[in-house]
Coordinates of C-alpha atoms in Angstrom, one line a residue:
M6 CA -34.7 -155.9 -28.5
K7 CA -35.3 -152.1 -28.9
N8 CA -36.9 -152.0 -25.1
K9 CA -33.8 -153.9 -23.8
K10 CA -31.6 -151.4 -25.2
K11 CA -33.8 -148.8 -23.9
R12 CA -33.6 -150.1 -20.5
Q13 CA -29.9 -150.9 -20.5
K14 CA -29.4 -147.2 -21.7
S15 CA -31.5 -145.9 -19.0
K16 CA -29.7 -148.2 -16.5
N17 CA -26.2 -146.8 -17.7
M18 CA -27.7 -142.9 -17.3
V19 CA -28.5 -143.8 -13.9
K20 CA -25.1 -145.4 -13.1
K21 CA -23.4 -142.4 -14.6
H22 CA -25.7 -139.9 -12.6
R23 CA -24.9 -141.9 -9.5
K24 CA -21.1 -141.8 -10.2
N25 CA -21.0 -137.6 -11.2
R26 CA -22.9 -137.4 -7.7
D27 CA -20.8 -139.6 -5.9
I28 CA -17.7 -137.5 -7.3
S29 CA -19.4 -134.2 -6.4
K30 CA -20.1 -135.6 -3.0
S31 CA -16.6 -136.5 -2.8
K32 CA -15.2 -133.1 -3.9
K33 CA -17.4 -131.5 -1.2
T34 CA -16.5 -133.6 1.3
K35 CA -12.8 -133.2 0.5
R36 CA -13.0 -129.5 0.5
H37 CA -14.9 -129.4 3.7
H38 CA -12.1 -131.4 5.5
K39 CA -9.6 -128.9 4.1
N40 CA -11.5 -126.3 5.4
N41 CA -11.7 -127.7 8.8
R42 CA -7.8 -128.3 8.9
K43 CA -7.5 -124.8 7.7
N44 CA -9.8 -123.6 10.3
K45 CA -8.0 -125.5 13.0
Q46 CA -4.6 -124.3 11.8
T47 CA -5.6 -120.7 11.9
F48 CA -7.9 -121.1 15.1
P49 CA -4.9 -120.5 17.4
Y50 CA -3.6 -117.4 15.8
V51 CA -7.3 -116.1 15.7
L52 CA -7.6 -116.6 19.4
A53 CA -4.0 -115.1 20.1
F54 CA -5.1 -112.0 18.5
D55 CA -8.5 -111.8 20.4
I56 CA -6.9 -112.1 23.7
S57 CA -4.0 -109.8 22.7
V58 CA -6.6 -107.0 21.8
S59 CA -8.8 -108.0 25.0
I60 CA -5.3 -107.1 27.3
V61 CA -4.4 -103.9 25.5
I62 CA -7.9 -102.8 25.8
S63 CA -7.9 -103.8 29.5
I64 CA -4.7 -102.1 30.0
I65 CA -5.9 -98.7 28.3
I66 CA -9.0 -99.0 30.8
F67 CA -7.2 -99.7 33.9
V68 CA -4.5 -96.6 33.1
S69 CA -7.5 -94.3 32.3
V70 CA -9.1 -95.1 35.4
C71 CA -5.8 -95.1 37.4
S72 CA -4.9 -91.6 36.1
F73 CA -8.1 -90.1 37.1
F74 CA -7.4 -91.2 40.8
L75 CA -4.0 -91.4 40.9
S76 CA -1.1 -89.7 39.9
I77 CA 2.9 -90.1 40.5
K78 CA 4.9 -87.1 41.4
T79 CA 8.5 -86.2 42.7
V80 CA 9.2 -84.4 45.8
E81 CA 11.7 -81.6 44.7
D82 CA 12.7 -80.5 48.6
N83 CA 14.0 -81.7 51.9
S84 CA 11.6 -80.6 54.3
M85 CA 9.7 -84.0 54.5
L86 CA 13.4 -86.0 55.7
P87 CA 14.0 -88.2 56.7
M88 CA 10.9 -90.1 55.3
I89 CA 10.5 -88.6 52.1
K90 CA 14.0 -87.7 50.4
N91 CA 14.6 -85.4 47.4
N92 CA 13.5 -86.4 44.2
R93 CA 11.8 -89.4 45.5
R94 CA 8.6 -90.4 43.3
V95 CA 5.6 -90.8 45.5
L96 CA 1.9 -91.9 44.6
V97 CA -0.7 -89.5 45.3
L98 CA -4.4 -90.3 45.6
K99 CA -6.1 -87.7 44.1
E100 CA -9.2 -85.4 45.4
S101 CA -9.1 -87.3 48.7
K102 CA -12.4 -86.5 50.7
E103 CA -11.2 -87.1 54.0
I104 CA -8.1 -85.3 55.4
R105 CA -6.8 -86.8 58.9
R106 CA -4.2 -85.5 61.1
F107 CA -0.5 -86.5 60.0
D108 CA -1.7 -87.4 56.4
I109 CA 1.0 -86.5 54.1
V110 CA -0.7 -84.0 51.3
A111 CA 0.3 -82.9 48.0
F112 CA -0.7 -79.2 47.6
K113 CA 0.2 -76.2 45.3
N114 CA 2.1 -73.2 46.9
G115 CA 1.8 -70.9 43.9
S116 CA 2.8 -72.6 40.6
V117 CA 4.8 -75.0 43.0
L118 CA 3.5 -78.7 44.2
E119 CA 4.8 -79.5 47.8
F120 CA 4.3 -82.2 50.3
R121 CA 3.7 -81.5 53.9
R122 CA 1.9 -83.4 57.0
V123 CA -1.1 -82.2 58.2
I124 CA -0.8 -81.3 61.8
G125 CA -3.8 -78.9 62.7
L126 CA -7.4 -79.6 61.4
P127 CA -10.2 -76.9 61.0
G128 CA -11.5 -75.8 64.2
E129 CA -8.5 -76.8 66.2
T130 CA -6.1 -74.9 68.3
I131 CA -2.7 -75.9 68.0
R132 CA 0.1 -75.2 70.2
F133 CA 4.0 -76.2 70.1
T134 CA 5.6 -75.8 73.6
E135 CA 9.2 -77.5 74.0
D136 CA 8.7 -79.6 71.1
N137 CA 5.4 -81.3 72.5
L138 CA 2.1 -80.9 70.3
Y139 CA -1.2 -79.8 71.8
V140 CA -4.2 -80.2 70.3
D141 CA -6.9 -78.1 72.1
D142 CA -4.6 -78.4 74.9
Q143 CA -4.6 -82.2 74.8
L144 CA -0.8 -83.4 74.4
T145 CA -0.4 -85.3 71.1
E146 CA 2.3 -87.7 70.0
E147 CA 4.4 -87.2 66.8
K148 CA 6.0 -90.8 66.6
F149 CA 6.9 -90.1 63.3
I150 CA 9.7 -87.7 64.3
F151 CA 10.6 -89.2 68.0
P152 CA 14.2 -90.2 66.6
K153 CA 14.7 -86.6 65.8
L154 CA 13.2 -85.0 68.9
D155 CA 15.3 -87.4 71.0
E156 CA 18.4 -86.3 69.2
Y157 CA 17.6 -82.6 69.7
N158 CA 16.6 -83.1 73.3
K159 CA 19.8 -84.6 74.1
K160 CA 21.7 -81.4 72.5
G161 CA 19.4 -79.1 74.5
E162 CA 17.8 -77.9 71.4
V163 CA 14.4 -77.5 70.2
F164 CA 13.4 -79.3 67.1
T165 CA 9.9 -77.4 66.4
Q166 CA 10.6 -73.9 66.8
S167 CA 8.5 -70.7 65.5
M168 CA 9.4 -68.4 62.3
Q169 CA 11.0 -66.2 64.6
E170 CA 12.9 -69.2 66.4
E171 CA 11.3 -69.1 69.6
N172 CA 10.6 -72.0 71.5
G173 CA 7.4 -73.2 70.0
F174 CA 4.4 -71.4 68.7
Q175 CA 0.4 -71.3 68.5
V176 CA -2.4 -71.0 66.0
N177 CA -5.7 -70.5 67.6
N178 CA -9.1 -71.8 66.0
I179 CA -8.2 -72.9 62.5
P180 CA -10.7 -71.5 60.1
E181 CA -13.2 -73.9 58.4
K182 CA -11.5 -75.7 55.2
Y183 CA -7.8 -74.7 56.4
Y184 CA -5.2 -76.7 57.6
L185 CA -1.8 -76.4 59.2
L186 CA 0.8 -77.9 57.5
L187 CA 4.3 -78.7 58.8
G188 CA 7.3 -80.5 57.0
D189 CA 8.9 -83.5 59.1
N190 CA 12.4 -81.6 58.7
R191 CA 11.3 -78.9 60.8
P192 CA 14.6 -76.8 61.3
N193 CA 15.1 -76.9 57.5
S194 CA 11.5 -76.8 56.7
T195 CA 9.7 -74.3 54.8
D196 CA 5.9 -74.7 56.0
S197 CA 2.8 -72.8 57.5
R198 CA 4.8 -71.3 59.9
H199 CA 6.3 -69.1 56.9
Y200 CA 3.1 -69.2 54.4
G201 CA 0.0 -69.6 56.8
L202 CA -2.6 -72.0 56.7
V203 CA -3.5 -74.0 53.5
E204 CA -6.7 -74.1 52.1
K205 CA -8.4 -77.0 51.6
D206 CA -9.0 -76.4 47.5
K207 CA -5.1 -75.8 47.1
I208 CA -4.5 -79.6 48.4
K209 CA -4.4 -82.1 45.5
G210 CA -4.2 -85.3 47.1
K211 CA -2.6 -87.6 49.8
V212 CA 0.4 -89.5 49.5
T213 CA -0.4 -93.2 49.8
Y214 CA 2.9 -94.9 48.6
L215 CA 6.5 -94.1 48.1
L216 CA 8.2 -95.1 44.9
H217 CA 11.3 -96.9 43.8
P218 CA 11.3 -98.8 46.0
L219 CA 7.6 -99.2 46.9
E220 CA 6.8 -98.3 50.5
K221 CA 3.5 -97.9 51.8
I222 CA 2.9 -94.7 54.1
N223 CA 1.0 -95.5 57.2

């Protein structure tokens, strides 16, 4: 009889232990499901935050890189009319290694940043005669001012004069690292005819685009 009671008591204890274990397991399962639901609810917000941080970092890096190679400047005179009007904003490619004929460059004239077109390169002899450009005695077309040349030709006037308003001028054997710069608006431009050749170290970059509206310079 006593053994029977002991066995019964033992069985009850096993049942109780199993019940407690099942209850504990059920609670753990519920907590697990609850945590899963919570994680699923917060996941989109965490993902959106991570994406936003990545975008901001990318923008900062992009702006830093662009500011190193590019700058936005404002043209503050009429020397480059009709292509670049006064107060027009332009995109400047900094520290350009290659400067070619007819590039529009930004350069320091004293404390002022100016914009002019490259006409003469180092080692060349440049001559203007009756609005014709000669580079080392070779006739070179200035297509960007053809309309103005036609207009002045019809009036019997000279578009590209010397500083003394003579019919043309000449610069012999431009020194190394110096450039002859002229404005497109020749009758009303202050340029190398007035302040001489421009040293390469003073050239800060090339104008690549006009802004507002965006327009590429060929």
